CSV table of C-alpha atoms (C1' of nucleotides) in Angstrom, one decimal:
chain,number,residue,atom,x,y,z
A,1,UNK,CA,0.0,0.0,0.0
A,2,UNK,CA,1.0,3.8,-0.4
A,3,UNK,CA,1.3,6.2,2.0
A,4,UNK,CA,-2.2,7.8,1.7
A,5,UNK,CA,-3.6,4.2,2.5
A,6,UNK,CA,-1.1,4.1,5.2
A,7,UNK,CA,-2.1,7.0,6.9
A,8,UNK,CA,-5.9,6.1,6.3
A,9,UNK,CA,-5.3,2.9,7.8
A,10,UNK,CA,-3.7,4.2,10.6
A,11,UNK,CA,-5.1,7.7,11.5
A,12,UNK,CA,-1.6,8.9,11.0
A,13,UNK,CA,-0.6,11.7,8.6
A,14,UNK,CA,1.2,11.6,5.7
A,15,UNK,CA,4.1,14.1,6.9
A,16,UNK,CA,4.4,12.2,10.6
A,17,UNK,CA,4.5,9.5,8.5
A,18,UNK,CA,7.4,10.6,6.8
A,19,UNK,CA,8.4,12.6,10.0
A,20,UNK,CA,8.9,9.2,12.0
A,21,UNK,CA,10.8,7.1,8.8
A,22,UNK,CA,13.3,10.5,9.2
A,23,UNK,CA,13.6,10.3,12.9
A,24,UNK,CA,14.3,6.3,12.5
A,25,UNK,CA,11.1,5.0,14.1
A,26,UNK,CA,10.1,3.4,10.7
A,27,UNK,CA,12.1,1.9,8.4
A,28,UNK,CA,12.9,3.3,5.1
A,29,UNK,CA,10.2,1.1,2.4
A,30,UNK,CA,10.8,-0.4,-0.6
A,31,UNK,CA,9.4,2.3,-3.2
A,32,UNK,CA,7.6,2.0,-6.4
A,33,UNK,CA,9.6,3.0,-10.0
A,34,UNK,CA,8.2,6.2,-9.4
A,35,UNK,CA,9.3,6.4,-6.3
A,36,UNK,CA,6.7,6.3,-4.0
A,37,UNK,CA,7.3,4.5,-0.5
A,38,UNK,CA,5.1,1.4,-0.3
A,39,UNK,CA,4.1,-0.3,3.0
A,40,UNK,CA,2.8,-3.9,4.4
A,41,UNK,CA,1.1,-5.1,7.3
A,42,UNK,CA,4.5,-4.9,9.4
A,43,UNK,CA,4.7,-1.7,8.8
A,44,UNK,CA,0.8,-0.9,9.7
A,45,UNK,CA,1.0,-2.9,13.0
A,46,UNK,CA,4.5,-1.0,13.6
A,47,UNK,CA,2.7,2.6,13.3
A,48,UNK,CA,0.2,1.6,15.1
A,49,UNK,CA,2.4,0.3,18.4
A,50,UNK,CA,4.2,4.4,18.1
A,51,UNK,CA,0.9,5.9,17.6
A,52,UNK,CA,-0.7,4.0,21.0
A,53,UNK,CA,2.9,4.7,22.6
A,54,UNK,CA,2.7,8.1,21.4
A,55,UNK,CA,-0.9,7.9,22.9
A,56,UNK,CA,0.9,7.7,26.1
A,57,UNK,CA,2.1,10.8,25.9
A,58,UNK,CA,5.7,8.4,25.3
A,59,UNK,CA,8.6,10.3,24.2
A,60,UNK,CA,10.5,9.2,20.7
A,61,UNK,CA,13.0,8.6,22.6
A,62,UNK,CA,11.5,6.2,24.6
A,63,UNK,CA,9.8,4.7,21.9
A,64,UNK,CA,12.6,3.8,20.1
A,65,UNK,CA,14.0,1.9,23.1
A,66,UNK,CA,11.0,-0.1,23.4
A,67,UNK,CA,11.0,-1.0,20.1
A,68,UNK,CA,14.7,-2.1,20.4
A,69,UNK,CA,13.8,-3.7,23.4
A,70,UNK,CA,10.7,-5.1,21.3
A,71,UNK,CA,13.9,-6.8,18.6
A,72,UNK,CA,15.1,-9.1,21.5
A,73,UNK,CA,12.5,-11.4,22.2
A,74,UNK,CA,14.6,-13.6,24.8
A,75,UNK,CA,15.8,-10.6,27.1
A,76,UNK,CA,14.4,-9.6,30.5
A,77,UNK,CA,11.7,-6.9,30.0
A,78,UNK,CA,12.6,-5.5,33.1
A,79,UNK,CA,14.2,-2.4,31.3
A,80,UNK,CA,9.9,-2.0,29.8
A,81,UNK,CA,8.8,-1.8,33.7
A,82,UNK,CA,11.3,0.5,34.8
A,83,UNK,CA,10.9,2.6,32.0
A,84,UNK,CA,7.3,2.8,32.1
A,85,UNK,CA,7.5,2.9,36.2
A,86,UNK,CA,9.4,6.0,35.1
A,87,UNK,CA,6.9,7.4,32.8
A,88,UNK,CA,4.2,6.9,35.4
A,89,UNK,CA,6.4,8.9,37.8
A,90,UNK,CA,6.7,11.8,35.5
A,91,UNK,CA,3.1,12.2,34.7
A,92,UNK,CA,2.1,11.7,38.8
A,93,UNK,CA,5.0,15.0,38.8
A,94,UNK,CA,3.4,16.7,36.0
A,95,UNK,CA,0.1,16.2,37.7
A,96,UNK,CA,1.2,17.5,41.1
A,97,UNK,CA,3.0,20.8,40.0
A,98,UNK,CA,-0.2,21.5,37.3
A,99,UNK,CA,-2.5,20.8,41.0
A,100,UNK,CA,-0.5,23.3,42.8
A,101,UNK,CA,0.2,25.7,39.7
A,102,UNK,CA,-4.2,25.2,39.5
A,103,UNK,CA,-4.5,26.6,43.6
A,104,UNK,CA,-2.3,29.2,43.1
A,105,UNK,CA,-4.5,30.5,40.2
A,106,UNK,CA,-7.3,30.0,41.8
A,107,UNK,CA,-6.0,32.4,44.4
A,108,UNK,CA,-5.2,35.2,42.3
A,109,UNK,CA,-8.1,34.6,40.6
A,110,UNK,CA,-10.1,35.5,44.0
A,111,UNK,CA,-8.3,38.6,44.3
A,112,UNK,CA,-10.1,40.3,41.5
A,113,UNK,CA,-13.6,40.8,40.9
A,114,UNK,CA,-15.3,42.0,37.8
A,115,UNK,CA,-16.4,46.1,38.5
A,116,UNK,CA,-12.6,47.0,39.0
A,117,UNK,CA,-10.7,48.9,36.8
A,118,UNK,CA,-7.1,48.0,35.5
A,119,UNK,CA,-5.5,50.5,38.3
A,120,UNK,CA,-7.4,48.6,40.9
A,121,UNK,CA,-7.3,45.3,39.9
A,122,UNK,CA,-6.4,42.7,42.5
A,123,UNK,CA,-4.9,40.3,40.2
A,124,UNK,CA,-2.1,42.5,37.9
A,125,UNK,CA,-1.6,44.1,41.7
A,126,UNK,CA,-0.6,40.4,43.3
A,127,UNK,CA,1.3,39.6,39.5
A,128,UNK,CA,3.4,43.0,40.4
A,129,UNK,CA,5.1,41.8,43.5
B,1,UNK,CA,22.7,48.1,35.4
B,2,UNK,CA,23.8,46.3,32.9
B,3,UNK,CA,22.7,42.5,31.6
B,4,UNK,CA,24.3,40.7,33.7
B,5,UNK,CA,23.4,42.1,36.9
B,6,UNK,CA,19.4,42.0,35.7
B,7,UNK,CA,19.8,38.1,35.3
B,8,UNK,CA,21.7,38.0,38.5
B,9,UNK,CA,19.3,40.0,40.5
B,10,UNK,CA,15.9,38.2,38.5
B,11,UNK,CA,16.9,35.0,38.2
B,12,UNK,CA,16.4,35.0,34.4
B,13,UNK,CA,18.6,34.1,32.0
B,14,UNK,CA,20.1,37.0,30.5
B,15,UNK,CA,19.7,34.8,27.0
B,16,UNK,CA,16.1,34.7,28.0
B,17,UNK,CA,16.1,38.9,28.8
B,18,UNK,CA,17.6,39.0,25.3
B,19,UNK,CA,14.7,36.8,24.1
B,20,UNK,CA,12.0,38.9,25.6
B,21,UNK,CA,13.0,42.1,24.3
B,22,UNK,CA,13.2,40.3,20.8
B,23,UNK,CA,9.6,38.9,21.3
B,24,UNK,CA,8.7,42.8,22.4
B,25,UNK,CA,7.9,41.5,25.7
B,26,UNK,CA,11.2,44.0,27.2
B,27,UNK,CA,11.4,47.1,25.8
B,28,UNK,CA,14.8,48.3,23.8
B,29,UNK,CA,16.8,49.8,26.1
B,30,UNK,CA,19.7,52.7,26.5
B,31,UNK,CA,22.8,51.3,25.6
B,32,UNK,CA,26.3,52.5,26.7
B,33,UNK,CA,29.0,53.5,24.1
B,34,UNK,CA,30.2,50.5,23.9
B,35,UNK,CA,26.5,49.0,22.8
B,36,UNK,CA,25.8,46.9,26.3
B,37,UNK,CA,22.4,47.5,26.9
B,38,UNK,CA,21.2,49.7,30.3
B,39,UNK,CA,18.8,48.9,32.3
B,40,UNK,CA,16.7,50.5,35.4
B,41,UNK,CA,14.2,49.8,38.3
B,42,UNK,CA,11.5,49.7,36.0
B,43,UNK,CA,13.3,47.0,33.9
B,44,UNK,CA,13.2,45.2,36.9
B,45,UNK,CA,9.7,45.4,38.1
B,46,UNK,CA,8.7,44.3,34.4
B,47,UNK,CA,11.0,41.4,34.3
B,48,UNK,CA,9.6,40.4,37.8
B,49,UNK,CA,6.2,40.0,36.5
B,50,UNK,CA,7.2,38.5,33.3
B,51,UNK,CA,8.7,35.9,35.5
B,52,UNK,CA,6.2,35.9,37.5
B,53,UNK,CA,3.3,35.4,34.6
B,54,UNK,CA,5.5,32.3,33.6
B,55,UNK,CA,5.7,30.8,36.8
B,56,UNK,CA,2.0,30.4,36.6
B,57,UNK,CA,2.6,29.0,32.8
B,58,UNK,CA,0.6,31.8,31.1
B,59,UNK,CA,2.3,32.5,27.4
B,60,UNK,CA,4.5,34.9,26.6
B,61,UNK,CA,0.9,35.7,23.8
B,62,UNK,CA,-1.1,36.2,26.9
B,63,UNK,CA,1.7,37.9,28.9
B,64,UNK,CA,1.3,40.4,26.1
B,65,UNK,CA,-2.1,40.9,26.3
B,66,UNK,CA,-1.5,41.8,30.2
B,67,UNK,CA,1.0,44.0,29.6
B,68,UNK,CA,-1.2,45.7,27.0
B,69,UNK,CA,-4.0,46.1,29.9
B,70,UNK,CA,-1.7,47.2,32.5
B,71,UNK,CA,-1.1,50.1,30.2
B,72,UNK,CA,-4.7,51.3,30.4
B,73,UNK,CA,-5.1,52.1,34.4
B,74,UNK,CA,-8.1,53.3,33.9
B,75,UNK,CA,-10.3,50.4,31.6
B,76,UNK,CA,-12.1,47.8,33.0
B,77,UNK,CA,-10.0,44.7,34.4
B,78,UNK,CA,-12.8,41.9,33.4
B,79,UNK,CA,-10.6,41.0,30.1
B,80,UNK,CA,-7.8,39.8,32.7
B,81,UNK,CA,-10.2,38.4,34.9
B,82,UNK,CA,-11.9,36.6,31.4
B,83,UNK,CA,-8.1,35.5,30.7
B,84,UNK,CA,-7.4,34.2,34.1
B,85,UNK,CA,-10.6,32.6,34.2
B,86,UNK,CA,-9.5,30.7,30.8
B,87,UNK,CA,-6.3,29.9,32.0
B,88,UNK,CA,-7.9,28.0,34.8
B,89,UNK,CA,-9.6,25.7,32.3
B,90,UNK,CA,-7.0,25.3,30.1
B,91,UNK,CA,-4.7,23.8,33.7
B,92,UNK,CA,-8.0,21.9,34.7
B,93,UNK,CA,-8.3,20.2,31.3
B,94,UNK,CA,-4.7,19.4,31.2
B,95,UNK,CA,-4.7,18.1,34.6
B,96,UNK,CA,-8.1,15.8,33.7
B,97,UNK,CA,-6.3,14.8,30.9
B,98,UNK,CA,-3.1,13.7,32.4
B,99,UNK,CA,-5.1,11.7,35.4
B,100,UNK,CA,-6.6,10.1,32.5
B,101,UNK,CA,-3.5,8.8,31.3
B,102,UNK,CA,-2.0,8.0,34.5
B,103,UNK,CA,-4.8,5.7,34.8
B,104,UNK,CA,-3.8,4.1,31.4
B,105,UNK,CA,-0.9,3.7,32.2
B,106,UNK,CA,-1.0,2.2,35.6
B,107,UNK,CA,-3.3,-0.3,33.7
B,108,UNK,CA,-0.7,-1.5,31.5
B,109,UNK,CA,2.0,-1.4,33.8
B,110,UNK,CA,0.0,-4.1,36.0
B,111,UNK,CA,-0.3,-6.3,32.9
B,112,UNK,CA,3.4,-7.3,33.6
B,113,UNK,CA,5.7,-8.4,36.3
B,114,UNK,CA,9.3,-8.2,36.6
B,115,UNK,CA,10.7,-11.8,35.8
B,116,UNK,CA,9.6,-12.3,32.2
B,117,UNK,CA,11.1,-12.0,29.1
B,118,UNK,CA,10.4,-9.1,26.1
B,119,UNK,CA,8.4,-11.7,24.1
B,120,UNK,CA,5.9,-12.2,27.0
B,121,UNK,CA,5.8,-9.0,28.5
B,122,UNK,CA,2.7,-8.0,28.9
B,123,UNK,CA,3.3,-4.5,28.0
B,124,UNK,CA,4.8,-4.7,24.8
B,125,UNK,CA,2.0,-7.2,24.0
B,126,UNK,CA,-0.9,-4.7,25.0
B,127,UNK,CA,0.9,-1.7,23.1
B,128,UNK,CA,0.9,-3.9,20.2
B,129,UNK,CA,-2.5,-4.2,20.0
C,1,DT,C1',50.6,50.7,29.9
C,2,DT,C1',49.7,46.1,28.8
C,3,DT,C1',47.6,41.8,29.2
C,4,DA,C1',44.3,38.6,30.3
C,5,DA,C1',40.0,37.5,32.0
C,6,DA,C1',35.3,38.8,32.3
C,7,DT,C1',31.3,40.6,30.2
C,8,DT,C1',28.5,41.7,26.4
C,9,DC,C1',27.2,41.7,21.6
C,10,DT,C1',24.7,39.6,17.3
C,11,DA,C1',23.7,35.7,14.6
C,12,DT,C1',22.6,31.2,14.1
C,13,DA,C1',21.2,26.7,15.2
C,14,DG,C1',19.2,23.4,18.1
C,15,DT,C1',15.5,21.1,21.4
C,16,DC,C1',10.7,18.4,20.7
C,17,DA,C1',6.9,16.7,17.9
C,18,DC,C1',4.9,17.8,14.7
C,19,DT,C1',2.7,20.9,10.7
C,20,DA,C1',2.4,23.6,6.5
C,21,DT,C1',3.8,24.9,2.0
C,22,DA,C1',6.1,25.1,-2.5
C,23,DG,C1',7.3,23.2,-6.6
C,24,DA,C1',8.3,19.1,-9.1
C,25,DA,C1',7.3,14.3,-10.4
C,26,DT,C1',4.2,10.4,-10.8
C,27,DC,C1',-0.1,8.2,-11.2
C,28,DA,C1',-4.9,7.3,-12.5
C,29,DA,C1',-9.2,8.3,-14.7
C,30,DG,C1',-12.0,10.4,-18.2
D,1,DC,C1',-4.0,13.5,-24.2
D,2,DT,C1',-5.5,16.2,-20.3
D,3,DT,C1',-6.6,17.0,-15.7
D,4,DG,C1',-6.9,16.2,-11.1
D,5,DA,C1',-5.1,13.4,-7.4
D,6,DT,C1',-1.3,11.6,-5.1
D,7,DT,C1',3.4,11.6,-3.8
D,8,DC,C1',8.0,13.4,-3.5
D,9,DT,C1',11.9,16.4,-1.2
D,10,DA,C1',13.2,20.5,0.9
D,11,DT,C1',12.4,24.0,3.8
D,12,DA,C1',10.4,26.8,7.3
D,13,DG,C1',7.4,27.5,11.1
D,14,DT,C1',5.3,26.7,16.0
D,15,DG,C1',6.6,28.1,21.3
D,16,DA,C1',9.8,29.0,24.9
D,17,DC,C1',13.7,28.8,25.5
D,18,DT,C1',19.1,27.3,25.3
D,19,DA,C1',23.7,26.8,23.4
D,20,DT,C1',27.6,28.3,20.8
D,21,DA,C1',30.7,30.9,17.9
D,22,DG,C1',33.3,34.7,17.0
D,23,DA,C1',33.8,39.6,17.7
D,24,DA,C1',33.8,43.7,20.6
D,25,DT,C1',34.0,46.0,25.0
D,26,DT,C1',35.1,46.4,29.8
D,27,DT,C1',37.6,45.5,33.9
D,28,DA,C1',41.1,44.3,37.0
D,29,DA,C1',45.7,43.0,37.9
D,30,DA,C1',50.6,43.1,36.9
DNA sequence: TTTAAATTCTATAGTCACTATAGAATCAAG
DNA sequence: CTTGATTCTATAGTGACTATAGAATTTAAA
């Protein structure tokens, strides 16, 4: 199949497509005479597994060591836990500063009502000091 | 004062100061003879709640458009209080949406233990699917 | 006064994961 | 054959920085 197909298949556009075979996620394709890169059902199921990663809010980074993880079949996959243990760490992180970063809006927010003037208002005031 | 003793006494970079006055955030400054750029109190104060602004992960787009009404004392402040407001969501959303994940994730990550190989791991087989 | 180190300058490129566009080439259908 | 669709590569842009290079200026010490 051809890239259009690909990306139909796939939900994945055409210039990630290309995007991801330039940042070595996918492999460079056999291509027609005219040039055009044609795909199989590898390279479906492989999009696929980087666009649920990706889903994941994964890095490329860290996809690309899964998938070389994902080429030896007989090693330990103990490197997958720890990385997604790690992964699950940063998003608890992310979640905790956006939590606090969401109070101390809501804070500022509370210093201003809506019949002030610029001069008077309680938020630009408490974003001055 | 010159560049290096804004950063120093503002915490920001003074490639980031350099930035800001390129994205009109700083104003062009005085510069000595010798073309080192000048600054004063009021440099200061407006670097402050630049910093300030980003610690609460507004963009430097909606910095702007504070700036812009802090230069009209005397109009009505419900446009930041409309732009706060909407900041809030946009955190809240992210926040929802990164719980979300951490659930997903925390799924998956049960789906394998630590003494298997990559071809069983659990997670590599529910990512492939 | 000279020298060397420190500070500052502008320009450019890179980070990350895309996304858009331009112009050229190929393909497919009428 | 023509025309529209598809595909190609190259390049630039997004947003908020961050780093580096080489040149110029300043500062402090000998």
């Amino acid at each position: 199949m051809k890239i259009g197909e690909l990306a139909s298949v796939t939900g994945c556009s055409i210039q990630t497509i290309r995007y991801y075979e330039k940042e070595n996620l996918l492999p460079s394709t056999q291509r027609t005479e005219g040039n055009f890169r044609l795909y199989d059902k590898a390279a479906v199921d492989l999009l696929l597994f980087i666009k649920h990663c990706r889903s994941l809010d994964l890095s490329l980074k860290e996809i690309r060591q899964l998938l070389a993880l994902k080429r030896s079949p007989g090693a330990q996959c103990d490197k997958v836990n720890r990385m997604m243990d790690a992964h699950i760490q940063q998003v608890e992180d992310r979640i905790a500063e956006l939590t606090q970063l969401r109070r101390q809006l809501k804070a500022l927010r509370r210093s201003c009502s809506s019949d002030r003037t610029v001069e008077q208002c309680g938020i630009l005031q408490n974003l001055t000091t």
